[in-house]
Coordinates of C-alpha atoms in Angstrom, one line a residue:
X1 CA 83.9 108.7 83.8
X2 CA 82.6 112.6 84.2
X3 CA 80.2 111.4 86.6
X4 CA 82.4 110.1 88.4
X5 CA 85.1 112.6 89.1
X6 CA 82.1 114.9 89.5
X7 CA 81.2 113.1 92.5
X8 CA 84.4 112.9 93.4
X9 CA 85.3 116.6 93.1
X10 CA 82.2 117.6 95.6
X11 CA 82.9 114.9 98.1
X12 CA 86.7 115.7 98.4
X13 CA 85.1 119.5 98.3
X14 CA 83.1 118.4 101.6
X15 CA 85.8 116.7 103.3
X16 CA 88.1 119.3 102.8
X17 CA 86.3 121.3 104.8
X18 CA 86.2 118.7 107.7
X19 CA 88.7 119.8 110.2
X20 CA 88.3 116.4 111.9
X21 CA 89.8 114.9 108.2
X22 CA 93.0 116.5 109.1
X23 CA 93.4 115.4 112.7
X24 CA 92.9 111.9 111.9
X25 CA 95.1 112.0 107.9
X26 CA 98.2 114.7 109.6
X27 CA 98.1 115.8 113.0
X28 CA 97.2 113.0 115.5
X29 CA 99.3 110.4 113.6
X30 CA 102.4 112.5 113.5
X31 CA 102.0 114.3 117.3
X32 CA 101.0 109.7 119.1
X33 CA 104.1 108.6 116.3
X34 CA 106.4 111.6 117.9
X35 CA 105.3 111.1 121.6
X36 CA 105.4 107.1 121.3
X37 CA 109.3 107.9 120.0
X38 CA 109.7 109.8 122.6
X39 CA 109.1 107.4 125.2
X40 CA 110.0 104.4 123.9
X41 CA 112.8 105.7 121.8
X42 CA 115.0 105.4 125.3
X43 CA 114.6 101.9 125.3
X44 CA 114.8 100.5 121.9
X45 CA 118.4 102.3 121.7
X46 CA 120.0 102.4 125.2
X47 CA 123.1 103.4 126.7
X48 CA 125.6 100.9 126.6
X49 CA 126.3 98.6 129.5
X50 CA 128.7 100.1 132.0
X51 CA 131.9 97.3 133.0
X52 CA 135.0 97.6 135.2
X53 CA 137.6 95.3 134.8
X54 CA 139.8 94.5 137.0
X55 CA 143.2 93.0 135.9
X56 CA 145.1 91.4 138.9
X57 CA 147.1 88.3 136.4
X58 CA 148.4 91.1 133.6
X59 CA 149.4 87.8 131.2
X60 CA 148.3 87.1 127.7
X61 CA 144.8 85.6 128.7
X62 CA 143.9 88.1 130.8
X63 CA 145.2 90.4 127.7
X64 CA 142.9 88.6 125.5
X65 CA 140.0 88.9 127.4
X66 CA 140.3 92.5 127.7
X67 CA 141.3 93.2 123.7
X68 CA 139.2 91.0 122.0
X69 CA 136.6 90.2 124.0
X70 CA 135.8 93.3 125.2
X71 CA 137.3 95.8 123.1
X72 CA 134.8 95.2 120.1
X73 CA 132.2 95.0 122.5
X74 CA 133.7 98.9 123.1
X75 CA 134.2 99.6 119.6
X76 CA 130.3 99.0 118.4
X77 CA 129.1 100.8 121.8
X78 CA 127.9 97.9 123.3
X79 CA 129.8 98.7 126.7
X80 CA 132.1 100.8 128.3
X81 CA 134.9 100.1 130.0
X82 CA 136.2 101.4 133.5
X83 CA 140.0 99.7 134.7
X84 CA 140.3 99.4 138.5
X85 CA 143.0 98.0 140.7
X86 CA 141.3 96.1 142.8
X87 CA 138.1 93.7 143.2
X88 CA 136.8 96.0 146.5
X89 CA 137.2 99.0 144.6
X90 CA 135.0 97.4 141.3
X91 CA 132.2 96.3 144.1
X92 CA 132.1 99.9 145.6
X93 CA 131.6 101.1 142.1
X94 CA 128.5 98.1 141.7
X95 CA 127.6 99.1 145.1
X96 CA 127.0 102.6 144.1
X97 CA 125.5 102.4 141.0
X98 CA 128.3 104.1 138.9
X99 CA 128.8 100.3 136.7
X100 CA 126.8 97.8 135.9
X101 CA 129.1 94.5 136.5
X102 CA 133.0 94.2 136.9
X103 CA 135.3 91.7 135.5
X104 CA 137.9 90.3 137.7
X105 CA 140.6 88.2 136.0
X106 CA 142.6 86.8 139.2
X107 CA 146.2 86.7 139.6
X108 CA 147.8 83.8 137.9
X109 CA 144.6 83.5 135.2
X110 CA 147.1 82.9 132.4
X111 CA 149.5 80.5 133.7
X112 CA 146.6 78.4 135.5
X113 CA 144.6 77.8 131.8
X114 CA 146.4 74.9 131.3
X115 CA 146.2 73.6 134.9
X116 CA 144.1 71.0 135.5
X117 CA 141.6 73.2 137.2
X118 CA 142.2 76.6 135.8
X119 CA 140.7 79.9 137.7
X120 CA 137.7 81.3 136.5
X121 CA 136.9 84.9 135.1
X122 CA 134.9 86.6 138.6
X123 CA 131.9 88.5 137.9
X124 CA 130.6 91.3 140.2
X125 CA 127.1 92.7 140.1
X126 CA 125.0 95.7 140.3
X127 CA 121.9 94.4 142.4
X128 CA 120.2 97.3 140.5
X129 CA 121.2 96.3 137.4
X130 CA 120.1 92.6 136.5
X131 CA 120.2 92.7 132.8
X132 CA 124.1 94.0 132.7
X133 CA 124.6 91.7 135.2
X134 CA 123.5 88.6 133.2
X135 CA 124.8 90.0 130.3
X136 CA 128.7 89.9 131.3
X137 CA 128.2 86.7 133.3
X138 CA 127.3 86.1 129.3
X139 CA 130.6 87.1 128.5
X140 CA 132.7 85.6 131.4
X141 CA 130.7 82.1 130.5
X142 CA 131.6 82.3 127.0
X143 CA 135.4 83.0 127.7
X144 CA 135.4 80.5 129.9
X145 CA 134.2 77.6 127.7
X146 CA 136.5 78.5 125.2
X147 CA 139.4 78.5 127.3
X148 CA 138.0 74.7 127.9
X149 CA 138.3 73.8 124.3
X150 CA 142.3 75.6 124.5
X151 CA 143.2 73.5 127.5
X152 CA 142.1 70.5 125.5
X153 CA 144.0 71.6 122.7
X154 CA 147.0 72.3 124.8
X155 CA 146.9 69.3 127.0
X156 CA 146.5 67.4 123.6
X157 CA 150.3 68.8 122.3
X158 CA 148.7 71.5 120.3
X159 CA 150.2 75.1 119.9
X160 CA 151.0 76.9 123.6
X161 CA 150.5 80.0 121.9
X162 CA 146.8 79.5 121.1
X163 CA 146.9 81.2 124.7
X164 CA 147.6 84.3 123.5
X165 CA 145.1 83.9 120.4
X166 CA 142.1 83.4 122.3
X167 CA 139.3 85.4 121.1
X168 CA 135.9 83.7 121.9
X169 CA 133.4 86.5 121.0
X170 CA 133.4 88.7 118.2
X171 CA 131.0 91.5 117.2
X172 CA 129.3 91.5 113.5
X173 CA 126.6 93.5 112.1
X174 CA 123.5 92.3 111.0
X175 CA 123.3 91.5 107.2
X176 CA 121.3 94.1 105.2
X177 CA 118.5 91.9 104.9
X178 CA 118.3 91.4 108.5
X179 CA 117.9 95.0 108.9
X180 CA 114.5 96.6 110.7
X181 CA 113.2 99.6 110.7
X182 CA 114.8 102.2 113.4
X183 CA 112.2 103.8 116.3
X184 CA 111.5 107.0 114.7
X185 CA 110.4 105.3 111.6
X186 CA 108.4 102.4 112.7
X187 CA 106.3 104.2 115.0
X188 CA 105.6 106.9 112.1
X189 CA 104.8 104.1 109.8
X190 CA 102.7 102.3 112.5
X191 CA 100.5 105.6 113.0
X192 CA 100.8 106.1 109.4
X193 CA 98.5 102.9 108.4
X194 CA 96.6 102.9 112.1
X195 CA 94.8 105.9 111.2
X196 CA 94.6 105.1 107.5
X197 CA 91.7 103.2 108.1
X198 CA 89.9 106.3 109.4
X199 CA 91.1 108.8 107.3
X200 CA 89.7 106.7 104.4
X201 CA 86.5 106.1 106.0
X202 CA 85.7 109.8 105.1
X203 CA 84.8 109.0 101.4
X204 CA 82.7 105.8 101.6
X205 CA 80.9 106.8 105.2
X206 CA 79.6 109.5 103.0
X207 CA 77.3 107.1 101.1
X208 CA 75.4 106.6 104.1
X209 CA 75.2 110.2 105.2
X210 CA 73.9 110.8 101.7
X211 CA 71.3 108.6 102.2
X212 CA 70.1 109.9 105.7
X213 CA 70.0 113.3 103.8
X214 CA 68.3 112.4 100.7
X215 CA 70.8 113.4 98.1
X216 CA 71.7 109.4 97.7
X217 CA 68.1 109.9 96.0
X218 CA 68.6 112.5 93.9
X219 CA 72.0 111.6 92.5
X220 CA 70.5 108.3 91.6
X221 CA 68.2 109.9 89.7
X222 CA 70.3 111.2 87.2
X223 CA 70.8 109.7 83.8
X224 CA 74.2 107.7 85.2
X225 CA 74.8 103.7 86.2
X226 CA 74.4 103.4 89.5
X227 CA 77.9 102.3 89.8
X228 CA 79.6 105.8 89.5
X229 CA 78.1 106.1 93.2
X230 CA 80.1 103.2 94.2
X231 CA 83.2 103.7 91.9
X232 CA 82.9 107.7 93.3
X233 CA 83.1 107.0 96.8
X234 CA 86.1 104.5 96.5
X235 CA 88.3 107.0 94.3
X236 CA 87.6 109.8 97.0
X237 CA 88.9 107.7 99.6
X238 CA 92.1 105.9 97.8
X239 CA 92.8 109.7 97.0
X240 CA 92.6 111.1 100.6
X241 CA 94.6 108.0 101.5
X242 CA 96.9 108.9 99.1
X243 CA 97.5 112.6 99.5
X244 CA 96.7 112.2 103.4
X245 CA 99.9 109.4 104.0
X246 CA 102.1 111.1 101.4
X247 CA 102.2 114.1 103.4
X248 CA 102.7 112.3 106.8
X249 CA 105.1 110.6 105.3
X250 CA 107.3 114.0 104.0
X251 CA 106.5 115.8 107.5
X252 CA 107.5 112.7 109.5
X253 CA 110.7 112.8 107.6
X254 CA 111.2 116.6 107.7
X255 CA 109.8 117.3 111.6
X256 CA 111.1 113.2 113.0
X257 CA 114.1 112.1 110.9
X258 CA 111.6 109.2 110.0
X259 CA 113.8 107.7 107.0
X260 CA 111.4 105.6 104.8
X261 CA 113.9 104.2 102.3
X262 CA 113.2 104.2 98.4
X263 CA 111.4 106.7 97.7
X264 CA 109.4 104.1 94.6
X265 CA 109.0 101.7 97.0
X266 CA 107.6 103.7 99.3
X267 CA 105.2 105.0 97.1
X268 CA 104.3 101.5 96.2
X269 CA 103.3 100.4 99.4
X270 CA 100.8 103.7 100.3
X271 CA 99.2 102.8 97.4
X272 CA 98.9 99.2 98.4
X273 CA 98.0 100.2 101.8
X274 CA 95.4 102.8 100.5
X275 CA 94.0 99.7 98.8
X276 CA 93.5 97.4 101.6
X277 CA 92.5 100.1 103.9
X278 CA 89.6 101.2 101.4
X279 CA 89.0 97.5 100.9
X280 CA 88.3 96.7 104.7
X281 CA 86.2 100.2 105.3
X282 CA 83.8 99.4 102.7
X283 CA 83.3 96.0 104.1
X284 CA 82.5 97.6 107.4
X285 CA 80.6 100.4 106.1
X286 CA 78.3 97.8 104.0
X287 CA 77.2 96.0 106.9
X288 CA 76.5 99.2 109.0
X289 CA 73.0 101.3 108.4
X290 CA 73.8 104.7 110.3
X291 CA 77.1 107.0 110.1
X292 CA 77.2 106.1 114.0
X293 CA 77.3 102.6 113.2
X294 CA 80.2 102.5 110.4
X295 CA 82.4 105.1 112.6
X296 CA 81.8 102.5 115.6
X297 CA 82.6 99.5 114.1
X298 CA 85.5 100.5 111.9
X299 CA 87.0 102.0 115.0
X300 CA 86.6 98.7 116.8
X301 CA 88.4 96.9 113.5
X302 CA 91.1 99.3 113.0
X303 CA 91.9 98.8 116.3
X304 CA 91.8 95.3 116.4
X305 CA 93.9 95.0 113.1
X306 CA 96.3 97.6 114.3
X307 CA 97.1 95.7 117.6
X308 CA 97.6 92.4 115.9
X309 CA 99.8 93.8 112.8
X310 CA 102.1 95.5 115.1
X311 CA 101.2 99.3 115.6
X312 CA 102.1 99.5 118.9
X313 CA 104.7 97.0 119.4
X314 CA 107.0 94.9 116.5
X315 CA 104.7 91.8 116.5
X316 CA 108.0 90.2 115.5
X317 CA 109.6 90.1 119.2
X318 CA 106.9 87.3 120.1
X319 CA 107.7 85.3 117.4
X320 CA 106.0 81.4 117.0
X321 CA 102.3 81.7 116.3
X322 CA 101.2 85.2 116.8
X323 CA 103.8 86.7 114.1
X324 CA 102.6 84.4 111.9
X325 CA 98.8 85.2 112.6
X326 CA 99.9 88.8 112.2
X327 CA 100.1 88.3 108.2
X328 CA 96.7 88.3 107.9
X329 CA 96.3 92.1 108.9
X330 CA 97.8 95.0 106.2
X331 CA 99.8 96.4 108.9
X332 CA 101.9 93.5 109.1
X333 CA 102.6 93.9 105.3
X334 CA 102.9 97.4 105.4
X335 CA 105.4 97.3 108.0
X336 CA 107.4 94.1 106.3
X337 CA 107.4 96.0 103.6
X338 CA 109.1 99.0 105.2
X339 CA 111.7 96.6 107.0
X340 CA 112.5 95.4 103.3
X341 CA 113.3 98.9 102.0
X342 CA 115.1 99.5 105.6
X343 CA 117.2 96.3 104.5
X344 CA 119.1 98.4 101.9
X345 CA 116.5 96.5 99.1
X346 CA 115.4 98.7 96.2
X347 CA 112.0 99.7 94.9
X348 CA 111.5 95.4 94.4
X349 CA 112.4 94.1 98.0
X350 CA 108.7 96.0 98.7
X351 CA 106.4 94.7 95.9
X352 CA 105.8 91.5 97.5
X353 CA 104.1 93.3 100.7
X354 CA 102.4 96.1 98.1
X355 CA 100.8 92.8 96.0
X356 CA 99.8 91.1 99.2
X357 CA 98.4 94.8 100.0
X358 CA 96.6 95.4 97.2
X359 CA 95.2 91.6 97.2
X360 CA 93.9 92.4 100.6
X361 CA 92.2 95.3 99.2
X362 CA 90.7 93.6 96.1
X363 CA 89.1 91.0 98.2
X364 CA 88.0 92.6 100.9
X365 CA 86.4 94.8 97.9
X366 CA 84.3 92.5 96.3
X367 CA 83.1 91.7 99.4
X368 CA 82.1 95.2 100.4
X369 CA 80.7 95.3 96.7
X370 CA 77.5 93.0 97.3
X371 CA 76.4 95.3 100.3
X372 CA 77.0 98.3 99.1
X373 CA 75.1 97.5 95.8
X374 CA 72.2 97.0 97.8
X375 CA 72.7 100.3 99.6
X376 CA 72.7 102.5 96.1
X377 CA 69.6 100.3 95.1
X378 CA 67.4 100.8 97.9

């Protein structure tokens, strides 16, 4: 064992003095996760849909439709509402760009519901503004079919004052489980385990640079099994992992807001992703025989891994196939993980994703193994 942490003590003594080490472990990680939230951060939280609404009937339907249709719409800040007196005056507004859509609820809405063919809710749209537009057609479209099912009900001898009681959308948040992880957050965690894969490339590319250099020679001439070279090189880079994402992880929260969640499970799943970070380097490095080579190709990998686990994008939005390919990177995990603790889950909700995590490292491991064996033996 003294063998190895004496290896392991000069090579973390080595890196430490790489300034590159902290650019890729700290400073480019946290400055691409800040800039990505700045850009993006507009659109995965945007302002909410501007309406008028434009009340020409002033009866209970028409009430309905403004109370409890769009009032919890209001109250969870998914629109805003702007009363007008009249339909020109909501289509200047569209016209102009100062709303997004308008609601018109005609004269005589309520009293024609249970008329054989009732009026209709009239949208007006922002040409400018498609989304907004689609969105309260939505709205209208849903009111409308459930006035259908009241004028059944009514013209079936049901209750007249189901009228007044119509309330055909209503806003709920998403169950804790169904929680993800906000913007800040994801893209810190997405740079967090992007550029673990090169920060732990630092300990095990070393091997090879050892080797150009002759030392690789003279350490495997001491009295020691060959396998504290090996063992050495895989501790130094599971503990700049380590150290390297715990810190981003306590600036990203001090300097972003990032909120990670609990703090255990946390914890679990850098280690995991340490792990399978370590694991897939040392495969790289094993098939590589230059520095030049391993840097290349593990650039090429973590690249490739990133962009189909979800780094730059939630892989999750395109759903079907590709989320489901996604599983077979770490960032996926790592990420799923995250989402669990974002949930409201404890320290448990993110050991599945750590064990899948570590599994990806311990396979990807032996693999590495049989080539780097070779390498400490030539």
């Amino acid at each position: 064992m003294r063998p190895v942490l004496l290896i392991v003590g000069k090579d973390l003594r080595e890196r430490l003095r790489d300034r590159s080490l902290f650019l890729f472990a700290l400073v480019v990680p946290l400055v691409l996760a800040f800039v990505y939230n700045l850009v993006l951060g507009k659109a995965s939280d945007p302002d909410p849909f501007r309406y008028a609404l434009v009340d020409l009937d002033g009866g209970p339907v028409a009430a309905a439709f403004a109370d409890d249709v769009l009032g919890p719409l209001v109250g969870d800040d998914v629109v805003t509402i702007r009363r007008v007196a009249t339909a020109e005056a909501a289509r200047t507004l569209a016209r102009d760009g100062d709303i997004d859509a308008g609601f018109v609820l005609p004269a005589g809405f309520s009293a024609s519901v249970a008329a054989e063919k009732p009026l209709g809710v009239a949208v007006i749209g922002n040409v400018d503004a498609p989304t907004g537009t689609q969105v309260a057609t939505a709205i209208a479209d849903a009111y409308a079919g459930e006035l259908d099912t009241v004028r059944v009900t009514v013209a079936a001898g049901g209750d007249t004052r189901v009228l007044e009681r119509t309330a055909p959308l209503t806003v709920a948040g998403a169950p804790a489980s169904m929680r993800v992880l906000d913007q800040t957050t994801y893209m810190a965690a997405a740079m967090a385990i992007l550029f673990l894969f090169f920060t732990v490339q630092a300990g095990l590319s070393s091997l090879i640079d050892e080797r150009s250099a002759g030392t690789l020679r003279r350490i495997l001439a001491l009295p020691v099994p060959r396998w504290t070279v090996l063992a050495a090189k895989a501790v130094t880079s599971v503990v700049i992992g380590v150290v390297g994402t715990g810190v981003l992880v306590v600036a990203s929260s001090l300097l972003m807001g990032a909120d990670w969640g609990d703090p255990v499970g946390v914890a679990s799943l850098v280690v995991g992703g340490v792990l399978a970070a370590t694991g897939v380097t040392a495969a790289v490095v094993a098939t590589a025989r230059t520095a030049e080579q391993a840097g290349s190709r593990q650039a090429v990998v973590a690249i490739l891994l990133g962009m189909l686990g979800g780094v730059f994008f939630p892989i999750s939005q395109l759903g079907g196939v590709v989320t489901t390919v996604s599983l077979v990177t770490p960032h996926a995990w790592f990420l799923r993980g995250l989402g669990e603790l974002a949930g409201g889950g404890g320290a448990s909700a993110a050991l599945p994703s750590a064990a899948v995590l570590a599994a990806f490292g311990l396979v990807t491991g032996a693999i590495a193994l049989v080539g780097l064996r070779r390498e400490v033996a030539s």
